Amino acid sequence: KRVEGISALRDESDKDGMRIVIEVKRDAVGEVVLNNLYTQTQMQVSFGINMVALHQGQPKLLTLKECLEAFVRHRREVVTRRTIFELRKARERAHILEGLAIALVNIDPIIELIRRAPTPAEAKAALVSQAWALGNVAAMLARAGDDAARPEWLEPQYGIRDGHYHL
């Protein structure tokens, strides 16, 4: 559909932004042509919106500002929960890697202890009851911090204690 009063239309958009030039006929009034563009095209569109949302457990009609604030609060809570979850998983994994590093430093005594044990249960009990030398793992753990790789559920008798590592 053509809008009356327009003689030429040019697209002068470039990498800096969008620009459309509308040339008006000599006998047309610019304000009238602009109003026709607004009413007969999608150059200006208005629509109603019903922003009812649950706010603190109750349905409430929110303003745009309140809606944005609620969304930001929600995203902050989601990111915080996800970060805490990922930190917990990383600490559990770091604790396992810490034990493997200690086992690697003490590989010969550990293999000997496992071979001498008559059952796997006794081998596990002997591994857990003994204190193991830290070796070069101590410097690595000191850089990370004492409790950086310690899961919250780990009992205090395990980990680094008195200069030795307790599995």
PDB file of C-alpha atoms in Angstrom:
ATOM      1  CA  LYS A   1       0.000   0.000   0.000  1.00  0.00           C
ATOM      2  CA  ARG A   2       1.372   3.386  -0.959  1.00  0.00           C
ATOM      3  CA  VAL A   3       1.191   6.386   1.354  1.00  0.00           C
ATOM      4  CA  GLU A   4       0.078   9.609  -0.382  1.00  0.00           C
ATOM      5  CA  GLY A   5       2.468  12.562  -0.366  1.00  0.00           C
ATOM      6  CA  ILE A   6       5.790  10.702  -0.715  1.00  0.00           C
ATOM      7  CA  SER A   7       7.853  11.403  -3.843  1.00  0.00           C
ATOM      8  CA  ALA A   8      10.985   9.319  -3.113  1.00  0.00           C
ATOM      9  CA  LEU A   9      12.330   6.864  -0.567  1.00  0.00           C
ATOM     10  CA  ARG A  10      16.052   6.083  -0.085  1.00  0.00           C
ATOM     11  CA  ASP A  11      17.819   3.637   2.204  1.00  0.00           C
ATOM     12  CA  GLU A  12      21.049   5.296   3.389  1.00  0.00           C
ATOM     13  CA  SER A  13      21.891   2.673   6.003  1.00  0.00           C
ATOM     14  CA  ASP A  14      25.541   1.803   6.494  1.00  0.00           C
ATOM     15  CA  LYS A  15      27.757   0.139   9.086  1.00  0.00           C
ATOM     16  CA  ASP A  16      27.196   3.018  11.521  1.00  0.00           C
ATOM     17  CA  GLY A  17      23.424   2.660  11.678  1.00  0.00           C
ATOM     18  CA  MET A  18      20.089   2.674   9.922  1.00  0.00           C
ATOM     19  CA  ARG A  19      18.879   5.724   7.983  1.00  0.00           C
ATOM     20  CA  ILE A  20      15.874   6.006   5.687  1.00  0.00           C
ATOM     21  CA  VAL A  21      15.298   9.260   3.789  1.00  0.00           C
ATOM     22  CA  ILE A  22      11.701  10.045   2.804  1.00  0.00           C
ATOM     23  CA  GLU A  23      11.217  12.927   0.344  1.00  0.00           C
ATOM     24  CA  VAL A  24       7.821  14.600   0.495  1.00  0.00           C
ATOM     25  CA  LYS A  25       5.967  15.958  -2.594  1.00  0.00           C
ATOM     26  CA  ARG A  26       5.871  19.725  -2.981  1.00  0.00           C
ATOM     27  CA  ASP A  27       2.161  20.061  -2.349  1.00  0.00           C
ATOM     28  CA  ALA A  28       2.103  17.684   0.682  1.00  0.00           C
ATOM     29  CA  VAL A  29       2.382  18.714   4.325  1.00  0.00           C
ATOM     30  CA  GLY A  30       5.197  16.889   6.153  1.00  0.00           C
ATOM     31  CA  GLU A  31       3.279  16.467   9.419  1.00  0.00           C
ATOM     32  CA  VAL A  32       0.304  14.891   7.616  1.00  0.00           C
ATOM     33  CA  VAL A  33       2.567  12.460   5.722  1.00  0.00           C
ATOM     34  CA  LEU A  34       4.308  11.516   8.986  1.00  0.00           C
ATOM     35  CA  ASN A  35       0.962  10.895  10.719  1.00  0.00           C
ATOM     36  CA  ASN A  36      -0.155   8.763   7.736  1.00  0.00           C
ATOM     37  CA  LEU A  37       3.073   6.746   8.018  1.00  0.00           C
ATOM     38  CA  TYR A  38       2.407   6.169  11.703  1.00  0.00           C
ATOM     39  CA  THR A  39      -1.209   5.080  11.190  1.00  0.00           C
ATOM     40  CA  GLN A  40      -0.930   3.108   7.906  1.00  0.00           C
ATOM     41  CA  THR A  41       2.393   1.309   8.468  1.00  0.00           C
ATOM     42  CA  GLN A  42       4.241  -0.380  11.292  1.00  0.00           C
ATOM     43  CA  MET A  43       6.551   2.587  11.760  1.00  0.00           C
ATOM     44  CA  GLN A  44       4.926   3.196  15.131  1.00  0.00           C
ATOM     45  CA  VAL A  45       3.089   0.388  16.882  1.00  0.00           C
ATOM     46  CA  SER A  46       1.613   0.384  20.357  1.00  0.00           C
ATOM     47  CA  PHE A  47       0.171  -2.568  22.183  1.00  0.00           C
ATOM     48  CA  GLY A  48      -1.128  -3.282  25.628  1.00  0.00           C
ATOM     49  CA  ILE A  49       0.622  -5.590  28.013  1.00  0.00           C
ATOM     50  CA  ASN A  50      -0.644  -7.181  31.187  1.00  0.00           C
ATOM     51  CA  MET A  51       2.369  -7.664  33.463  1.00  0.00           C
ATOM     52  CA  VAL A  52       0.851  -9.752  36.219  1.00  0.00           C
ATOM     53  CA  ALA A  53       3.415 -11.956  37.898  1.00  0.00           C
ATOM     54  CA  LEU A  54       3.900 -13.814  41.134  1.00  0.00           C
ATOM     55  CA  HIS A  55       5.741 -11.447  43.442  1.00  0.00           C
ATOM     56  CA  GLN A  56       6.634 -12.966  46.829  1.00  0.00           C
ATOM     57  CA  GLY A  57       4.035 -15.686  46.268  1.00  0.00           C
ATOM     58  CA  GLN A  58       1.165 -13.315  45.426  1.00  0.00           C
ATOM     59  CA  PRO A  59      -0.087 -12.246  41.968  1.00  0.00           C
ATOM     60  CA  LYS A  60       0.683  -8.571  41.445  1.00  0.00           C
ATOM     61  CA  LEU A  61       0.519  -6.103  38.564  1.00  0.00           C
ATOM     62  CA  LEU A  62       4.123  -4.990  38.122  1.00  0.00           C
ATOM     63  CA  THR A  63       5.495  -1.843  36.587  1.00  0.00           C
ATOM     64  CA  LEU A  64       8.280  -2.194  34.040  1.00  0.00           C
ATOM     65  CA  LYS A  65      10.860  -1.207  36.674  1.00  0.00           C
ATOM     66  CA  GLU A  66       9.529  -3.756  39.198  1.00  0.00           C
ATOM     67  CA  CYS A  67       9.481  -6.439  36.502  1.00  0.00           C
ATOM     68  CA  LEU A  68      13.122  -5.762  35.576  1.00  0.00           C
ATOM     69  CA  GLU A  69      14.173  -5.681  39.244  1.00  0.00           C
ATOM     70  CA  ALA A  70      12.453  -9.033  39.867  1.00  0.00           C
ATOM     71  CA  PHE A  71      14.164 -10.532  36.824  1.00  0.00           C
ATOM     72  CA  VAL A  72      17.592  -9.281  37.926  1.00  0.00           C
ATOM     73  CA  ARG A  73      16.987 -10.674  41.449  1.00  0.00           C
ATOM     74  CA  HIS A  74      15.969 -14.011  39.951  1.00  0.00           C
ATOM     75  CA  ARG A  75      19.031 -14.181  37.657  1.00  0.00           C
ATOM     76  CA  ARG A  76      21.340 -13.257  40.546  1.00  0.00           C
ATOM     77  CA  GLU A  77      19.856 -16.068  42.657  1.00  0.00           C
ATOM     78  CA  VAL A  78      20.165 -18.575  39.788  1.00  0.00           C
ATOM     79  CA  VAL A  79      23.794 -17.633  39.132  1.00  0.00           C
ATOM     80  CA  THR A  80      24.627 -17.793  42.858  1.00  0.00           C
ATOM     81  CA  ARG A  81      23.050 -21.234  43.269  1.00  0.00           C
ATOM     82  CA  ARG A  82      24.762 -22.552  40.135  1.00  0.00           C
ATOM     83  CA  THR A  83      28.136 -21.195  41.283  1.00  0.00           C
ATOM     84  CA  ILE A  84      27.776 -22.783  44.727  1.00  0.00           C
ATOM     85  CA  PHE A  85      26.813 -26.103  43.117  1.00  0.00           C
ATOM     86  CA  GLU A  86      29.789 -25.981  40.723  1.00  0.00           C
ATOM     87  CA  LEU A  87      32.141 -25.051  43.590  1.00  0.00           C
ATOM     88  CA  ARG A  88      30.896 -28.009  45.638  1.00  0.00           C
ATOM     89  CA  LYS A  89      31.450 -30.379  42.699  1.00  0.00           C
ATOM     90  CA  ALA A  90      34.902 -28.899  42.006  1.00  0.00           C
ATOM     91  CA  ARG A  91      35.922 -29.331  45.663  1.00  0.00           C
ATOM     92  CA  GLU A  92      34.814 -32.957  45.639  1.00  0.00           C
ATOM     93  CA  ARG A  93      36.788 -33.573  42.454  1.00  0.00           C
ATOM     94  CA  ALA A  94      39.820 -31.696  43.834  1.00  0.00           C
ATOM     95  CA  HIS A  95      39.738 -33.850  46.973  1.00  0.00           C
ATOM     96  CA  ILE A  96      39.905 -37.002  44.830  1.00  0.00           C
ATOM     97  CA  LEU A  97      42.733 -35.554  42.728  1.00  0.00           C
ATOM     98  CA  GLU A  98      44.561 -34.556  45.912  1.00  0.00           C
ATOM     99  CA  GLY A  99      44.385 -38.148  47.166  1.00  0.00           C
ATOM    100  CA  LEU A 100      45.580 -39.449  43.792  1.00  0.00           C
ATOM    101  CA  ALA A 101      48.545 -37.055  43.847  1.00  0.00           C
ATOM    102  CA  ILE A 102      49.521 -38.272  47.333  1.00  0.00           C
ATOM    103  CA  ALA A 103      49.139 -41.871  46.154  1.00  0.00           C
ATOM    104  CA  LEU A 104      51.378 -41.127  43.165  1.00  0.00           C
ATOM    105  CA  VAL A 105      54.082 -39.637  45.402  1.00  0.00           C
ATOM    106  CA  ASN A 106      53.912 -42.732  47.645  1.00  0.00           C
ATOM    107  CA  ILE A 107      53.241 -45.279  44.888  1.00  0.00           C
ATOM    108  CA  ASP A 108      55.779 -47.943  45.952  1.00  0.00           C
ATOM    109  CA  PRO A 109      54.713 -48.181  49.634  1.00  0.00           C
ATOM    110  CA  ILE A 110      51.036 -48.166  48.627  1.00  0.00           C
ATOM    111  CA  ILE A 111      51.496 -50.999  46.118  1.00  0.00           C
ATOM    112  CA  GLU A 112      53.467 -52.989  48.695  1.00  0.00           C
ATOM    113  CA  LEU A 113      50.762 -52.450  51.333  1.00  0.00           C
ATOM    114  CA  ILE A 114      48.017 -53.558  48.918  1.00  0.00           C
ATOM    115  CA  ARG A 115      49.968 -56.670  47.882  1.00  0.00           C
ATOM    116  CA  ARG A 116      50.615 -57.684  51.511  1.00  0.00           C
ATOM    117  CA  ALA A 117      46.974 -57.297  52.544  1.00  0.00           C
ATOM    118  CA  PRO A 118      44.993 -60.556  52.431  1.00  0.00           C
ATOM    119  CA  THR A 119      41.661 -58.864  51.503  1.00  0.00           C
ATOM    120  CA  PRO A 120      40.701 -55.611  49.781  1.00  0.00           C
ATOM    121  CA  ALA A 121      38.868 -54.463  52.932  1.00  0.00           C
ATOM    122  CA  GLU A 122      42.021 -54.853  55.022  1.00  0.00           C
ATOM    123  CA  ALA A 123      44.050 -53.038  52.343  1.00  0.00           C
ATOM    124  CA  LYS A 124      41.611 -50.126  52.453  1.00  0.00           C
ATOM    125  CA  ALA A 125      41.702 -50.027  56.254  1.00  0.00           C
ATOM    126  CA  ALA A 126      45.514 -50.004  56.215  1.00  0.00           C
ATOM    127  CA  LEU A 127      45.609 -47.231  53.576  1.00  0.00           C
ATOM    128  CA  VAL A 128      43.215 -45.040  55.553  1.00  0.00           C
ATOM    129  CA  SER A 129      44.861 -45.621  58.937  1.00  0.00           C
ATOM    130  CA  GLN A 130      48.358 -44.667  57.805  1.00  0.00           C
ATOM    131  CA  ALA A 131      49.753 -41.127  57.406  1.00  0.00           C
ATOM    132  CA  TRP A 132      51.396 -40.529  54.032  1.00  0.00           C
ATOM    133  CA  ALA A 133      54.282 -38.221  53.146  1.00  0.00           C
ATOM    134  CA  LEU A 134      53.297 -35.099  51.240  1.00  0.00           C
ATOM    135  CA  GLY A 135      56.352 -34.866  48.990  1.00  0.00           C
ATOM    136  CA  ASN A 136      56.120 -32.183  46.301  1.00  0.00           C
ATOM    137  CA  VAL A 137      52.314 -32.127  46.638  1.00  0.00           C
ATOM    138  CA  ALA A 138      52.654 -29.932  49.761  1.00  0.00           C
ATOM    139  CA  ALA A 139      53.757 -26.905  47.726  1.00  0.00           C
ATOM    140  CA  MET A 140      50.899 -27.390  45.274  1.00  0.00           C
ATOM    141  CA  LEU A 141      48.339 -27.625  48.085  1.00  0.00           C
ATOM    142  CA  ALA A 142      49.862 -24.614  49.886  1.00  0.00           C
ATOM    143  CA  ARG A 143      49.427 -22.482  46.746  1.00  0.00           C
ATOM    144  CA  ALA A 144      45.777 -23.470  46.468  1.00  0.00           C
ATOM    145  CA  GLY A 145      45.055 -22.814  50.157  1.00  0.00           C
ATOM    146  CA  ASP A 146      44.434 -25.153  53.064  1.00  0.00           C
ATOM    147  CA  ASP A 147      40.712 -25.633  52.584  1.00  0.00           C
ATOM    148  CA  ALA A 148      40.423 -24.869  48.852  1.00  0.00           C
ATOM    149  CA  ALA A 149      39.974 -28.526  47.914  1.00  0.00           C
ATOM    150  CA  ARG A 150      38.269 -29.657  51.109  1.00  0.00           C
ATOM    151  CA  PRO A 151      34.625 -30.705  50.657  1.00  0.00           C
ATOM    152  CA  GLU A 152      32.226 -29.605  53.405  1.00  0.00           C
ATOM    153  CA  TRP A 153      31.268 -33.194  54.261  1.00  0.00           C
ATOM    154  CA  LEU A 154      34.888 -34.355  54.797  1.00  0.00           C
ATOM    155  CA  GLU A 155      35.606 -35.222  58.411  1.00  0.00           C
ATOM    156  CA  PRO A 156      38.462 -33.313  60.109  1.00  0.00           C
ATOM    157  CA  GLN A 157      40.696 -36.375  60.645  1.00  0.00           C
ATOM    158  CA  TYR A 158      41.243 -36.673  56.870  1.00  0.00           C
ATOM    159  CA  GLY A 159      43.455 -34.503  54.676  1.00  0.00           C
ATOM    160  CA  ILE A 160      46.635 -32.691  55.726  1.00  0.00           C
ATOM    161  CA  ARG A 161      47.335 -32.984  59.445  1.00  0.00           C
ATOM    162  CA  ASP A 162      50.672 -32.694  61.303  1.00  0.00           C
ATOM    163  CA  GLY A 163      52.676 -32.470  58.070  1.00  0.00           C
ATOM    164  CA  HIS A 164      51.274 -35.736  56.701  1.00  0.00           C
ATOM    165  CA  TYR A 165      48.296 -36.630  54.561  1.00  0.00           C
ATOM    166  CA  HIS A 166      45.575 -38.908  55.908  1.00  0.00           C
ATOM    167  CA  LEU A 167      43.484 -40.684  53.263  1.00  0.00           C
TER     168      LEU A 167
END
